[in-house]
Amino acid sequence: MSTLPIRYELIKTCKQTGARLGIVHTPHGSFETPVFMPVGTLATVKTMSPEDLKEMGAGIILSNTYHLWLRPGNEIVKEAGGLHKFMNWDRAILTDSGGFQVFSLSDMRTIEEEGVHFRNHLNGDKLFLSPEKAMQIQNDLGSDIMMAFDECPPYPAEYDYMKKSVERTSRWAERCLKAHKRPNEQGLFGIIQGGEYEELRKQSAKDLVSLDFPGYAVGGLSVGEPKDVMNRVLEFTTPLMPAHKPRYLMGVGSPDSLIDGAIRGIDMFDCVLPTRIARNGTLMTSEGRLVVKNAKYARDFGPLDEHCDCYTCRNYSRAYIRHLIKCDETFGLRLTSYHNLYFLVNLMKNVRQAIREDRLGDFRDEFFEKYGFNKP
Ligand SMILES: CNc1nc2c(CC[C@H]3O[C@@H](OC)[C@H](OC)[C@@H]3O)c3nc(N)[nH]c(=O)c3cc2[nH]1
Ligand SMILES: [Zn+2]
């Protein structure tokens, strides 16, 4: 059952790499792909206002079912008129289903066919999350793109465990579709699992594609596996995903992974990395990572990155930002978060331009060389 609200439009394919330039249309506007989606787990992209996010060109942000279920509670967000109203964001929102948090946040959990029993990571209360519950919460949040409730298995995982997990995640996906209350207003993406096992990725993709979701995600990656494992899994998984629907790689990531993921056919990416490292003063720049607290920047009155035209780089110096971060000044967090988010949003703008010019492979080599990924 394919739902109306999400439509993928393929604009062109890069002749040099096979990467694709597209547009995803949602009830809250459209955005070009490949795209980096800022993560706003608790209904805010930390220290950023909606105006900041629009100014940097973000067309879609993420929020999270598990976190918002616990605080402030999906009922309160529903009473506010949904997440868009609650956080004053009128562009697209994607909510993750909570599956990942259950495995990453709580060590006390049991997975059953019905769902997952675990403890609230804030107060230890017993909780239960199921496909139906995850769909109810996302329905209350009113996100444009919902994610099916899945198990994101640890890396590495035994083949037999992974096979059972994939089969249960497929049964959960079917239950999500059945529990989908407003398929004409909210899209629902299926999440392909299977770890590093090609046979299991094929089985997961076959199960989910037969359910005709409006979009698909590659789950179970960016969980500690080496980069070459991620790239190998993408090489045999993305071709299994329908070419006329969006492809979302969950939890990724670093600049090199975004470029390598786009080359392997991924359209959408999300990661907490840029805002998380910004808060301790680690910046992504065109010459690689920069740790602004380093003493050598105490009298450096130039911008974080002279090739960056973001608000932070146009108005403030490394010395000033170093001072703010060392003094734990909140304004310092805003300046570093803004720059890191802008860096990735802008990187994907350059990736889309390279696809238009059929030169994403050349772009990758130039970027890797400057950023220092090729260096030993
Ligand atoms: C980082 N690596 C990684 N993230 C992942 C996430 C999102 C984490 C979600 O949690 C919040 O970030 C902490 C974000 O929520 C807004 C994100 O979407 C995943 N979500 C699901 N449902 N299934 C997966 O297989 C999965 C794999 C991941 N690998
Ligand atoms: Zn900047």
CSV table of C-alpha atoms in Angstrom, one decimal, residues 6-307:
chain,number,residue,atom,x,y,z
A,6,ILE,CA,5.8,11.3,0.1
A,7,ARG,CA,6.9,11.4,-3.5
A,8,TYR,CA,10.4,11.0,-4.9
A,9,GLU,CA,11.4,12.7,-8.1
A,10,LEU,CA,14.6,11.5,-9.8
A,11,ILE,CA,16.2,14.5,-11.6
A,12,LYS,CA,19.4,12.9,-12.9
A,13,THR,CA,22.1,10.3,-12.3
A,14,CYS,CA,25.8,11.2,-12.2
A,15,LYS,CA,27.5,9.6,-15.2
A,16,GLN,CA,30.8,9.3,-13.3
A,17,THR,CA,29.5,7.5,-10.2
A,18,GLY,CA,25.8,6.5,-10.5
A,19,ALA,CA,24.9,8.9,-7.6
A,20,ARG,CA,21.4,10.4,-8.0
A,21,LEU,CA,20.1,13.9,-7.8
A,22,GLY,CA,16.4,14.0,-6.6
A,23,ILE,CA,13.7,15.9,-4.9
A,24,VAL,CA,11.5,14.5,-2.1
A,25,HIS,CA,8.0,16.0,-1.9
A,26,THR,CA,6.3,16.0,1.5
A,27,PRO,CA,3.2,17.7,3.0
A,28,HIS,CA,5.5,20.3,4.6
A,29,GLY,CA,7.5,21.2,1.5
A,30,SER,CA,10.2,19.6,-0.7
A,31,PHE,CA,13.9,19.1,-0.4
A,32,GLU,CA,16.7,18.2,-2.8
A,33,THR,CA,18.7,15.0,-2.3
A,34,PRO,CA,21.3,13.9,-1.4
A,35,VAL,CA,20.5,15.7,1.8
A,36,PHE,CA,21.9,15.9,5.3
A,37,MET,CA,19.1,16.1,7.9
A,38,PRO,CA,20.0,17.9,11.2
A,39,VAL,CA,18.9,15.9,14.3
A,40,GLY,CA,16.6,17.5,16.8
A,41,THR,CA,16.0,14.5,19.1
A,42,LEU,CA,14.0,16.4,21.8
A,43,ALA,CA,12.2,18.7,19.4
A,44,THR,CA,15.1,21.1,19.0
A,45,VAL,CA,18.3,21.0,17.0
A,46,LYS,CA,20.4,21.9,20.0
A,47,THR,CA,21.1,25.7,20.2
A,48,MET,CA,19.6,26.3,16.8
A,49,SER,CA,16.3,28.3,16.2
A,50,PRO,CA,14.1,27.3,13.2
A,51,GLU,CA,15.2,30.6,11.6
A,52,ASP,CA,18.9,29.5,11.9
A,53,LEU,CA,18.0,26.2,10.3
A,54,LYS,CA,16.1,27.8,7.4
A,55,GLU,CA,19.0,30.3,6.9
A,56,MET,CA,21.4,27.5,6.5
A,57,GLY,CA,19.1,25.8,4.0
A,58,ALA,CA,17.7,22.8,6.0
A,59,GLY,CA,14.5,21.5,4.4
A,60,ILE,CA,14.0,18.6,6.8
A,61,ILE,CA,15.0,17.8,10.4
A,62,LEU,CA,14.7,14.7,12.6
A,63,SER,CA,13.1,14.1,15.9
A,64,ASN,CA,12.7,11.0,18.0
A,65,THR,CA,9.8,8.9,19.1
A,66,TYR,CA,11.5,7.4,22.2
A,67,HIS,CA,12.7,10.7,23.6
A,68,LEU,CA,9.5,12.6,23.0
A,69,TRP,CA,7.4,9.8,24.4
A,70,LEU,CA,9.3,10.1,27.7
A,71,ARG,CA,9.5,13.9,27.6
A,72,PRO,CA,7.2,15.9,27.3
A,73,GLY,CA,5.0,12.9,26.3
A,74,ASN,CA,3.3,12.4,22.9
A,75,GLU,CA,-0.1,13.5,24.3
A,76,ILE,CA,1.2,17.0,25.1
A,77,VAL,CA,2.7,17.4,21.6
A,78,LYS,CA,-0.6,16.1,20.1
A,79,GLU,CA,-2.6,18.7,22.2
A,80,ALA,CA,-0.2,21.4,20.9
A,81,GLY,CA,-1.3,20.5,17.4
A,82,GLY,CA,1.6,18.2,16.6
A,83,LEU,CA,5.4,18.6,16.4
A,84,HIS,CA,5.5,21.2,13.7
A,85,LYS,CA,3.3,23.6,15.8
A,86,PHE,CA,5.0,22.6,19.1
A,87,MET,CA,8.5,23.5,17.8
A,88,ASN,CA,7.4,26.2,15.3
A,89,TRP,CA,9.0,24.3,12.3
A,90,ASP,CA,6.9,24.4,9.2
A,91,ARG,CA,9.2,22.3,6.9
A,92,ALA,CA,9.5,18.5,6.8
A,93,ILE,CA,10.0,16.4,9.9
A,94,LEU,CA,11.1,12.7,10.0
A,95,THR,CA,10.8,10.8,13.3
A,96,ASP,CA,12.7,7.7,14.1
A,97,SER,CA,10.7,4.9,15.6
A,98,GLY,CA,12.5,4.5,18.9
A,99,GLY,CA,13.9,1.0,18.1
A,100,PHE,CA,17.4,2.2,18.2
A,101,GLN,CA,17.2,4.1,21.5
A,102,VAL,CA,15.8,1.0,23.2
A,103,PHE,CA,19.0,-0.8,22.3
A,104,SER,CA,21.4,2.1,22.7
A,105,LEU,CA,20.1,3.7,25.9
A,106,SER,CA,18.8,0.9,28.1
A,107,ASP,CA,20.9,-2.1,29.1
A,108,MET,CA,17.8,-3.7,30.8
A,109,ARG,CA,15.6,-4.9,28.0
A,110,THR,CA,14.0,-8.1,26.7
A,111,ILE,CA,12.8,-8.4,23.1
A,112,GLU,CA,9.7,-10.5,22.4
A,113,GLU,CA,7.5,-11.0,19.4
A,114,GLU,CA,5.0,-8.5,20.9
A,115,GLY,CA,7.6,-5.8,21.4
A,116,VAL,CA,10.4,-4.7,23.7
A,117,HIS,CA,10.3,-4.4,27.5
A,118,PHE,CA,12.9,-2.1,28.9
A,119,ARG,CA,13.6,0.6,31.5
A,120,ASN,CA,13.2,4.3,31.2
A,121,HIS,CA,16.8,5.6,31.0
A,122,LEU,CA,15.8,8.6,33.1
A,123,ASN,CA,14.1,7.1,36.1
A,124,GLY,CA,14.3,3.3,35.7
A,125,ASP,CA,10.5,2.8,35.3
A,126,LYS,CA,9.5,-0.3,33.3
A,127,LEU,CA,8.4,0.5,29.8
A,128,PHE,CA,7.1,-1.4,26.8
A,129,LEU,CA,7.4,-0.4,23.1
A,130,SER,CA,5.7,-2.2,20.3
A,131,PRO,CA,5.1,-1.5,16.6
A,132,GLU,CA,1.6,-0.3,17.4
A,133,LYS,CA,2.8,1.9,20.2
A,134,ALA,CA,5.6,3.4,18.1
A,135,MET,CA,3.0,4.1,15.3
A,136,GLN,CA,0.6,5.7,17.9
A,137,ILE,CA,3.4,8.0,19.2
A,138,GLN,CA,4.4,9.1,15.6
A,139,ASN,CA,0.8,9.6,14.7
A,140,ASP,CA,0.4,12.0,17.7
A,141,LEU,CA,3.7,13.8,16.7
A,142,GLY,CA,2.4,14.3,13.2
A,143,SER,CA,5.7,13.8,11.5
A,144,ASP,CA,5.8,13.8,7.6
A,145,ILE,CA,7.9,10.7,7.5
A,146,MET,CA,7.6,8.0,10.2
A,147,MET,CA,10.0,5.1,10.6
A,148,ALA,CA,8.8,1.5,11.1
A,149,PHE,CA,9.6,0.0,14.5
A,150,ASP,CA,12.6,-2.3,14.1
A,151,GLU,CA,15.4,-3.9,16.0
A,152,CYS,CA,18.8,-2.4,15.2
A,153,PRO,CA,21.1,-5.4,16.2
A,154,PRO,CA,24.5,-4.9,17.7
A,155,TYR,CA,27.7,-5.1,15.5
A,156,PRO,CA,28.9,-7.8,15.1
A,157,ALA,CA,26.0,-10.2,15.5
A,158,GLU,CA,25.9,-14.0,14.8
A,159,TYR,CA,24.2,-15.0,11.6
A,160,ASP,CA,21.5,-17.0,13.4
A,161,TYR,CA,20.7,-14.2,15.7
A,162,MET,CA,20.6,-11.7,12.8
A,163,LYS,CA,18.3,-14.0,10.7
A,164,LYS,CA,15.8,-14.3,13.6
A,165,SER,CA,16.0,-10.5,14.1
A,166,VAL,CA,15.4,-9.7,10.4
A,167,GLU,CA,12.4,-12.0,10.3
A,168,ARG,CA,10.9,-10.4,13.4
A,169,THR,CA,11.6,-6.8,12.1
A,170,SER,CA,9.8,-7.8,8.9
A,171,ARG,CA,6.8,-9.0,10.9
A,172,TRP,CA,6.9,-5.8,12.9
A,173,ALA,CA,7.0,-3.7,9.7
A,174,GLU,CA,3.8,-5.4,8.6
A,175,ARG,CA,2.2,-4.6,11.9
A,176,CYS,CA,3.3,-0.9,11.5
A,177,LEU,CA,1.5,-0.7,8.2
A,178,LYS,CA,-1.6,-2.2,9.7
A,179,ALA,CA,-1.5,0.3,12.6
A,180,HIS,CA,-0.9,3.3,10.2
A,181,LYS,CA,-3.9,5.6,11.0
A,182,ARG,CA,-3.3,8.4,8.5
A,183,PRO,CA,-1.5,7.0,5.4
A,184,ASN,CA,-2.6,9.9,3.3
A,185,GLU,CA,-1.0,12.5,5.5
A,186,GLN,CA,2.1,10.7,6.9
A,187,GLY,CA,4.7,8.7,5.0
A,188,LEU,CA,6.1,5.5,6.6
A,189,PHE,CA,9.5,4.1,5.7
A,190,GLY,CA,10.5,0.5,6.1
A,191,ILE,CA,14.0,-0.2,7.6
A,192,ILE,CA,16.2,-2.9,5.9
A,193,GLN,CA,18.3,-4.8,8.4
A,194,GLY,CA,20.6,-7.9,8.0
A,195,GLY,CA,23.9,-6.6,9.3
A,196,GLU,CA,26.9,-7.5,7.0
A,197,TYR,CA,25.2,-10.7,5.7
A,198,GLU,CA,24.2,-10.2,2.0
A,199,GLU,CA,21.6,-13.1,2.1
A,200,LEU,CA,19.9,-11.5,5.1
A,201,ARG,CA,19.9,-8.0,3.6
A,202,LYS,CA,18.3,-9.5,0.5
A,203,GLN,CA,15.7,-11.3,2.6
A,204,SER,CA,14.9,-8.1,4.6
A,205,ALA,CA,14.7,-6.0,1.4
A,206,LYS,CA,12.4,-8.6,-0.3
A,207,ASP,CA,10.1,-8.7,2.7
A,208,LEU,CA,9.8,-4.9,3.0
A,209,VAL,CA,9.7,-4.0,-0.8
A,210,SER,CA,6.8,-6.5,-1.1
A,211,LEU,CA,4.9,-4.3,1.5
A,212,ASP,CA,5.2,-1.3,-0.8
A,213,PHE,CA,6.4,1.4,1.6
A,214,PRO,CA,6.8,4.9,0.2
A,215,GLY,CA,10.4,5.0,1.1
A,216,TYR,CA,13.2,2.8,2.6
A,217,ALA,CA,16.0,3.1,5.1
A,218,VAL,CA,19.2,1.1,5.5
A,219,GLY,CA,19.4,0.3,9.2
A,220,GLY,CA,21.9,-1.5,11.3
A,221,LEU,CA,24.9,0.5,10.1
A,222,SER,CA,27.1,3.2,11.8
A,223,VAL,CA,27.0,0.9,14.9
A,224,GLY,CA,30.8,0.5,15.1
A,225,GLU,CA,31.5,-1.5,11.9
A,226,PRO,CA,34.6,-0.4,9.9
A,227,LYS,CA,33.9,2.0,7.0
A,228,ASP,CA,34.7,-0.6,4.4
A,229,VAL,CA,32.1,-2.9,5.8
A,230,MET,CA,29.5,-0.1,5.6
A,231,ASN,CA,30.5,0.6,2.0
A,232,ARG,CA,30.3,-3.1,1.1
A,233,VAL,CA,26.9,-3.5,2.7
A,234,LEU,CA,25.6,-0.4,0.8
A,235,GLU,CA,27.0,-1.7,-2.5
A,236,PHE,CA,24.8,-4.8,-2.3
A,237,THR,CA,21.8,-3.3,-0.5
A,238,THR,CA,20.9,0.0,-2.3
A,239,PRO,CA,20.3,-1.9,-5.6
A,240,LEU,CA,17.7,-3.9,-3.8
A,241,MET,CA,15.8,-0.7,-2.9
A,242,PRO,CA,13.2,0.7,-5.4
A,243,ALA,CA,14.9,3.4,-7.6
A,244,HIS,CA,11.7,5.5,-7.6
A,245,LYS,CA,11.6,5.9,-3.9
A,246,PRO,CA,13.8,7.7,-1.3
A,247,ARG,CA,16.7,5.8,0.2
A,248,TYR,CA,17.8,6.8,3.8
A,249,LEU,CA,21.0,5.7,5.5
A,250,MET,CA,20.3,6.0,9.3
A,251,GLY,CA,22.8,7.6,11.6
A,252,VAL,CA,25.4,8.7,9.1
A,253,GLY,CA,27.5,10.7,9.5
A,254,SER,CA,31.0,12.0,8.8
A,255,PRO,CA,31.8,13.9,5.6
A,256,ASP,CA,33.5,10.9,3.9
A,257,SER,CA,30.6,8.6,4.7
A,258,LEU,CA,28.1,11.1,3.3
A,259,ILE,CA,30.0,11.3,0.0
A,260,ASP,CA,30.6,7.6,-0.2
A,261,GLY,CA,27.0,6.9,0.7
A,262,ALA,CA,25.7,9.3,-2.0
A,263,ILE,CA,28.0,7.5,-4.6
A,264,ARG,CA,26.4,4.2,-3.6
A,265,GLY,CA,22.9,5.6,-4.2
A,266,ILE,CA,21.8,6.9,-0.8
A,267,ASP,CA,19.6,10.1,-0.8
A,268,MET,CA,19.1,11.0,2.9
A,269,PHE,CA,21.4,11.0,5.9
A,270,ASP,CA,21.2,12.0,9.5
A,271,CYS,CA,23.7,12.1,12.4
A,272,VAL,CA,24.1,13.8,15.7
A,273,LEU,CA,27.9,14.1,15.1
A,274,PRO,CA,28.0,17.7,13.9
A,275,THR,CA,26.2,19.2,16.9
A,276,ARG,CA,27.7,16.7,19.4
A,277,ILE,CA,31.3,17.4,18.5
A,278,ALA,CA,30.6,21.1,18.2
A,279,ARG,CA,29.7,21.2,21.9
A,280,ASN,CA,33.2,20.3,22.8
A,281,GLY,CA,34.7,22.7,20.3
A,282,THR,CA,35.6,20.2,17.5
A,283,LEU,CA,34.9,21.8,14.1
A,284,MET,CA,34.7,20.3,10.6
A,285,THR,CA,36.6,22.6,8.1
A,286,SER,CA,37.6,22.2,4.5
A,287,GLU,CA,41.1,21.4,5.7
A,288,GLY,CA,39.9,18.7,8.1
A,289,ARG,CA,39.0,18.7,11.8
A,290,LEU,CA,40.0,21.7,14.0
A,291,VAL,CA,40.0,21.6,17.8
A,292,VAL,CA,39.4,25.3,18.6
A,293,LYS,CA,40.4,25.0,22.3
A,294,ASN,CA,44.0,24.3,21.2
A,295,ALA,CA,46.3,27.0,22.5
A,296,LYS,CA,47.6,27.8,19.0
A,297,TYR,CA,44.3,29.5,18.2
A,298,ALA,CA,44.5,32.0,21.2
A,299,ARG,CA,45.6,34.8,18.9
A,300,ASP,CA,44.2,33.5,15.6
A,301,PHE,CA,41.8,36.2,14.5
A,302,GLY,CA,40.8,34.5,11.3
A,303,PRO,CA,37.6,32.5,10.7
A,304,LEU,CA,37.2,28.9,11.7
A,305,ASP,CA,37.3,28.1,7.9
A,306,GLU,CA,38.3,30.8,5.4
A,307,HIS,CA,36.4,28.8,2.7
